[in-house]
Structure formats: C-alpha cells, structure tokens
Amino acid sequence: MDPSAYRSLAFLFSFGTLPIACGPKDGDTTDGSTGGTDPSTGTTDGTPATTSGEPTSGSTTTTADTTDTDSADQACQAYVDYLIKCDPEAAQMQAKYFAYCAMIRTRVEAVYGAFCLSAHDAVYECLLANPCDDLSACDAVLEVSNQCQPEAGATCVAYAAKEAECYDQPEPSYAAGACQAYINNQIYDLGPACGAALEEYFACLTALPCPEFEMGSGCDVQEAKIVTDCGGMP
C-alpha cells in the first residue's frame, strides 16, 4: 500500500460510524464487510476532523457486565424507536433493526473504542428526542461522533508523523487515529495476525527515507506477510 492509499484511508476512516437512516435489507443482519472497507455502514457523510490537535479519544468504565448490556439495549431501543417514529411501517421489522443496531455497535466498539461508542449512541438518543424532519437538531452531536477516533498506538503515531515530514505538510489531527482505526478494522474482519502484519508494514515504511516512503517501496518482506496473513494487500 503506497502512502497515497493511506491518505485515502485517512479520509475514509474519519467518516461517521452511524447507520442513521438505514438498516438490514430483506431481513439481513449479517455484517458482510471485507478487509479494507469502511467500518461505517451508515449514510452520513462527515468530514475529516481538523478542529483539534488530537483525535477525540478517551475511555469509559462500567461497574458490571449488566451495565454494558443496559447501555446497548437503551441505545438500540432509541434507534428502533426513532425509525418507527419516522416510519411506522418499520415496526414490522423492529427485532431485525434491533439486531442490526447491536451488530453495528459491536463493530464500532471494536474499531473505535468505548469512548467513541458513547458518542455513537448519543446520536441515536438525540434523533429520538427531536422531530423527524429536523435532522439539523443533532448536527453538533453527530459532528462529535464523526470526528471521534480510537487512541492511536505508537506505530500509527510514528507513521502519521512520517507522512507529514515527507509530504512537508502539517499532520492532520485525525491521521494517527485513522491509521489505528484502519488496523483495528482489519483485525476485526481478518484477525490479529493481519493486524500484526499491518503494524510491521507501517513500521517498516516509517523507517524508510522519504523518497522510498513516498514510493511505498522497500518493505517487500512485510508486504508478503500481509498477503499471507490478510489474504492480500488491502
């Protein structure tokens, strides 16, 4: 994967994670995602976060497993209630919509983390509390969710800094988090071995001089490992 591909990924994975006005089609609640795809299955079209120097990140704690369950039930019930409020015919598929919401929440938490999951849930709650024809009422809450990124590991922090160095441009605030979201997404879809292979590849690229970094050349061994562990170059 050359650096220009990463640039595209940075934009892709800074987009929102919310399936606001959609749900399972023909009763399908399976994920169907493949490696290299956006973890978002939503219809929002947010923009990369550029308003802060750090990705929006953090952590939440719960006192028991039932707290997590209650939170999921409340968020998904808000999502289902919102759909039914705005389209009463959705009541016929409420169980499937609930299952769809639960599936999306699992992916959001795995890729973006608990803090971003809370921001994700807040949009559902906001939509339910506002008129169906006034989506702008939740713009501020949606922006927080759209800008939320996972906490980046050392590999992605170094890779984002290297990109800024080699392209002689300021490092976007979302770059390291977007890199981490990309790796997390591949782990979710393809397993830990794929994630480890990607980490090694990004670390190898970061160690290259800028001309080789820009060409994405010089990490053939790591590329071969990605092909083996991820089923091909993402």
GROMACS .gro file of C-alpha atoms in nm:
model
  234
    1MET     CA    1   0.000   0.000   0.000
    2ASP     CA    2   0.157   0.328  -0.105
    3PRO     CA    3   0.126   0.646   0.105
    4SER     CA    4  -0.136   0.789  -0.129
    5ALA     CA    5  -0.356   0.492  -0.043
    6TYR     CA    6  -0.312   0.576   0.324
    7ARG     CA    7  -0.418   0.933   0.252
    8SER     CA    8  -0.743   0.798   0.112
    9LEU     CA    9  -0.783   0.573   0.413
   10ALA     CA   10  -0.732   0.865   0.647
   11PHE     CA   11  -1.030   1.039   0.493
   12LEU     CA   12  -1.233   0.721   0.470
   13PHE     CA   13  -1.195   0.622   0.832
   14SER     CA   14  -1.254   0.971   0.968
   15PHE     CA   15  -1.611   0.949   0.842
   16GLY     CA   16  -1.901   0.880   1.072
   17THR     CA   17  -1.993   0.537   1.202
   18LEU     CA   18  -2.366   0.579   1.225
   19PRO     CA   19  -2.629   0.381   1.035
   20ILE     CA   20  -2.878   0.660   1.099
   21ALA     CA   21  -3.148   0.605   0.842
   22CYS     CA   22  -3.080   0.256   0.722
   23GLY     CA   23  -3.099  -0.097   0.843
   24PRO     CA   24  -3.097  -0.458   0.733
   25LYS     CA   25  -3.224  -0.521   0.385
   26ASP     CA   26  -3.454  -0.815   0.323
   27GLY     CA   27  -3.410  -0.920   0.683
   28ASP     CA   28  -3.032  -0.949   0.659
   29THR     CA   29  -2.849  -0.863   0.979
   30THR     CA   30  -2.510  -1.003   0.887
   31ASP     CA   31  -2.215  -0.774   0.856
   32GLY     CA   32  -2.085  -0.871   0.515
   33SER     CA   33  -1.783  -0.645   0.548
   34THR     CA   34  -1.448  -0.733   0.398
   35GLY     CA   35  -1.095  -0.622   0.464
   36GLY     CA   36  -1.011  -0.270   0.357
   37THR     CA   37  -1.366  -0.143   0.379
   38ASP     CA   38  -1.505   0.140   0.587
   39PRO     CA   39  -1.638   0.016   0.921
   40SER     CA   40  -1.923   0.257   0.867
   41THR     CA   41  -2.235   0.117   0.711
   42GLY     CA   42  -2.420   0.441   0.760
   43THR     CA   43  -2.550   0.712   0.537
   44THR     CA   44  -2.376   1.007   0.697
   45ASP     CA   45  -2.109   1.190   0.501
   46GLY     CA   46  -1.899   1.359   0.766
   47THR     CA   47  -1.570   1.532   0.707
   48PRO     CA   48  -1.225   1.463   0.848
   49ALA     CA   49  -1.170   1.604   1.192
   50THR     CA   50  -0.940   1.903   1.165
   51THR     CA   51  -1.059   2.119   1.450
   52SER     CA   52  -0.829   1.987   1.721
   53GLY     CA   53  -0.470   1.887   1.751
   54GLU     CA   54  -0.556   1.546   1.893
   55PRO     CA   55  -0.805   1.283   1.780
   56THR     CA   56  -1.110   1.281   2.002
   57SER     CA   57  -1.047   0.979   2.220
   58GLY     CA   58  -1.094   0.855   2.570
   59SER     CA   59  -1.233   0.572   2.776
   60THR     CA   60  -1.541   0.480   2.971
   61THR     CA   61  -1.582   0.239   3.260
   62THR     CA   62  -1.871   0.029   3.381
   63THR     CA   63  -1.934  -0.138   3.712
   64ALA     CA   64  -2.066  -0.467   3.576
   65ASP     CA   65  -2.139  -0.653   3.257
   66THR     CA   66  -2.507  -0.573   3.302
   67THR     CA   67  -2.423  -0.203   3.268
   68ASP     CA   68  -2.284  -0.267   2.921
   69THR     CA   69  -2.593  -0.468   2.832
   70ASP     CA   70  -2.825  -0.197   2.959
   71SER     CA   71  -2.636   0.066   2.762
   72ALA     CA   72  -2.662  -0.139   2.443
   73ASP     CA   73  -3.031  -0.206   2.497
   74GLN     CA   74  -3.104   0.161   2.558
   75ALA     CA   75  -2.908   0.279   2.255
   76CYS     CA   76  -3.057   0.025   2.017
   77GLN     CA   77  -3.406   0.080   2.152
   78ALA     CA   78  -3.361   0.452   2.084
   79TYR     CA   79  -3.251   0.366   1.729
   80VAL     CA   80  -3.553   0.141   1.673
   81ASP     CA   81  -3.793   0.389   1.830
   82TYR     CA   82  -3.653   0.663   1.608
   83LEU     CA   83  -3.709   0.455   1.295
   84ILE     CA   84  -4.064   0.368   1.396
   85LYS     CA   85  -4.140   0.726   1.490
   86CYS     CA   86  -4.033   0.846   1.146
   87ASP     CA   87  -4.164   0.544   0.954
   88PRO     CA   88  -4.437   0.349   1.135
   89GLU     CA   89  -4.401   0.058   0.891
   90ALA     CA   90  -4.057  -0.006   1.042
   91ALA     CA   91  -4.241  -0.161   1.340
   92GLN     CA   92  -4.281  -0.477   1.132
   93MET     CA   93  -3.903  -0.530   1.140
   94GLN     CA   94  -3.815  -0.387   1.478
   95ALA     CA   95  -3.650  -0.708   1.602
   96LYS     CA   96  -3.425  -0.717   1.295
   97TYR     CA   97  -3.344  -0.346   1.325
   98PHE     CA   98  -3.252  -0.401   1.689
   99ALA     CA   99  -3.020  -0.688   1.591
  100TYR     CA  100  -2.869  -0.472   1.318
  101CYS     CA  101  -2.801  -0.194   1.567
  102ALA     CA  102  -2.635  -0.438   1.806
  103MET     CA  103  -2.411  -0.565   1.524
  104ILE     CA  104  -2.307  -0.212   1.430
  105ARG     CA  105  -2.235  -0.121   1.793
  106THR     CA  106  -2.010  -0.426   1.827
  107ARG     CA  107  -1.807  -0.315   1.527
  108VAL     CA  108  -1.791   0.048   1.639
  109GLU     CA  109  -1.663  -0.052   1.982
  110ALA     CA  110  -1.406  -0.292   1.835
  111VAL     CA  111  -1.274  -0.042   1.579
  112TYR     CA  112  -1.315   0.292   1.757
  113GLY     CA  113  -1.336   0.206   2.126
  114ALA     CA  114  -1.577   0.260   2.413
  115PHE     CA  115  -1.546   0.639   2.416
  116CYS     CA  116  -1.646   0.668   2.051
  117LEU     CA  117  -1.923   0.416   2.105
  118SER     CA  118  -2.075   0.650   2.363
  119ALA     CA  119  -2.063   0.932   2.107
  120HIS     CA  120  -2.225   0.700   1.854
  121ASP     CA  121  -2.508   0.615   2.096
  122ALA     CA  122  -2.567   0.981   2.178
  123VAL     CA  123  -2.674   1.045   1.817
  124TYR     CA  124  -2.949   0.783   1.840
  125GLU     CA  125  -3.076   0.941   2.159
  126CYS     CA  126  -3.066   1.289   2.007
  127LEU     CA  127  -3.256   1.181   1.696
  128LEU     CA  128  -3.527   1.016   1.904
  129ALA     CA  129  -3.569   1.334   2.110
  130ASN     CA  130  -3.615   1.557   1.804
  131PRO     CA  131  -3.866   1.585   1.516
  132CYS     CA  132  -3.807   1.356   1.218
  133ASP     CA  133  -3.792   1.648   0.977
  134ASP     CA  134  -3.527   1.834   1.176
  135LEU     CA  135  -3.206   1.631   1.147
  136SER     CA  136  -3.005   1.950   1.190
  137ALA     CA  137  -3.102   1.948   1.557
  138CYS     CA  138  -2.842   1.676   1.606
  139ASP     CA  139  -2.564   1.828   1.397
  140ALA     CA  140  -2.342   1.904   1.695
  141VAL     CA  141  -2.378   1.555   1.842
  142LEU     CA  142  -2.322   1.399   1.501
  143GLU     CA  143  -2.006   1.604   1.449
  144VAL     CA  144  -1.861   1.474   1.775
  145SER     CA  145  -1.932   1.118   1.665
  146ASN     CA  146  -1.795   1.173   1.316
  147GLN     CA  147  -1.471   1.318   1.449
  148CYS     CA  148  -1.413   1.052   1.711
  149GLN     CA  149  -1.109   0.833   1.650
  150PRO     CA  150  -0.955   0.549   1.850
  151GLU     CA  151  -0.648   0.614   2.059
  152ALA     CA  152  -0.355   0.560   1.825
  153GLY     CA  153  -0.072   0.323   1.907
  154ALA     CA  154   0.295   0.410   1.866
  155THR     CA  155   0.315   0.266   1.513
  156CYS     CA  156   0.037   0.485   1.379
  157VAL     CA  157   0.160   0.794   1.563
  158ALA     CA  158   0.502   0.749   1.403
  159TYR     CA  159   0.354   0.674   1.061
  160ALA     CA  160   0.138   0.988   1.064
  161ALA     CA  161   0.439   1.198   1.167
  162LYS     CA  162   0.647   1.044   0.889
  163GLU     CA  163   0.382   1.124   0.633
  164ALA     CA  164   0.374   1.485   0.749
  165GLU     CA  165   0.753   1.501   0.730
  166CYS     CA  166   0.783   1.351   0.382
  167TYR     CA  167   0.499   1.549   0.231
  168ASP     CA  168   0.608   1.865   0.413
  169GLN     CA  169   0.257   1.931   0.537
  170PRO     CA  170   0.112   1.973   0.886
  171GLU     CA  171  -0.004   1.645   1.035
  172PRO     CA  172  -0.387   1.629   1.024
  173SER     CA  173  -0.535   1.583   1.369
  174TYR     CA  174  -0.716   1.270   1.259
  175ALA     CA  175  -0.425   1.099   1.079
  176ALA     CA  176  -0.288   0.874   1.354
  177GLY     CA  177  -0.635   0.778   1.475
  178ALA     CA  178  -0.747   0.700   1.122
  179CYS     CA  179  -0.446   0.474   1.079
  180GLN     CA  180  -0.534   0.294   1.403
  181ALA     CA  181  -0.898   0.260   1.301
  182TYR     CA  182  -0.782   0.102   0.976
  183ILE     CA  183  -0.570  -0.155   1.160
  184ASN     CA  184  -0.846  -0.222   1.414
  185ASN     CA  185  -1.094  -0.275   1.134
  186GLN     CA  186  -0.869  -0.531   0.966
  187ILE     CA  187  -0.822  -0.710   1.297
  188TYR     CA  188  -1.199  -0.720   1.341
  189ASP     CA  189  -1.254  -0.864   0.995
  190LEU     CA  190  -0.941  -1.074   0.939
  191GLY     CA  191  -0.792  -1.146   1.279
  192PRO     CA  192  -0.496  -1.044   1.499
  193ALA     CA  193  -0.233  -1.188   1.264
  194CYS     CA  194  -0.343  -0.947   0.992
  195GLY     CA  195  -0.327  -0.657   1.235
  196ALA     CA  196   0.025  -0.754   1.340
  197ALA     CA  197   0.133  -0.778   0.975
  198LEU     CA  198  -0.003  -0.430   0.907
  199GLU     CA  199   0.175  -0.290   1.213
  200GLU     CA  200   0.503  -0.436   1.085
  201TYR     CA  201   0.441  -0.291   0.740
  202PHE     CA  202   0.367   0.059   0.866
  203ALA     CA  203   0.670   0.043   1.096
  204CYS     CA  204   0.889  -0.059   0.802
  205LEU     CA  205   0.759   0.226   0.587
  206THR     CA  206   0.818   0.473   0.868
  207ALA     CA  207   1.184   0.371   0.886
  208LEU     CA  208   1.244   0.440   0.516
  209PRO     CA  209   1.395   0.760   0.375
  210CYS     CA  210   1.127   0.989   0.235
  211PRO     CA  211   1.181   0.903  -0.135
  212GLU     CA  212   1.124   0.533  -0.064
  213PHE     CA  213   0.843   0.614   0.178
  214GLU     CA  214   0.663   0.816  -0.088
  215MET     CA  215   0.703   0.532  -0.338
  216GLY     CA  216   0.599   0.271  -0.085
  217SER     CA  217   0.898   0.060  -0.184
  218GLY     CA  218   1.147  -0.124   0.033
  219CYS     CA  219   0.915  -0.334   0.250
  220ASP     CA  220   0.871  -0.639   0.031
  221VAL     CA  221   0.903  -0.886   0.319
  222GLN     CA  222   0.632  -0.708   0.515
  223GLU     CA  223   0.409  -0.686   0.207
  224ALA     CA  224   0.442  -1.061   0.158
  225LYS     CA  225   0.340  -1.117   0.520
  226ILE     CA  226   0.029  -0.904   0.466
  227VAL     CA  227  -0.060  -1.116   0.161
  228THR     CA  228  -0.024  -1.428   0.375
  229ASP     CA  229  -0.194  -1.309   0.692
  230CYS     CA  230  -0.457  -1.078   0.543
  231GLY     CA  231  -0.534  -1.267   0.224
  232GLY     CA  232  -0.384  -0.996   0.005
  233MET     CA  233  -0.279  -0.634   0.019
  234PRO     CA  234  -0.571  -0.423   0.147
   0.00000   0.00000   0.00000
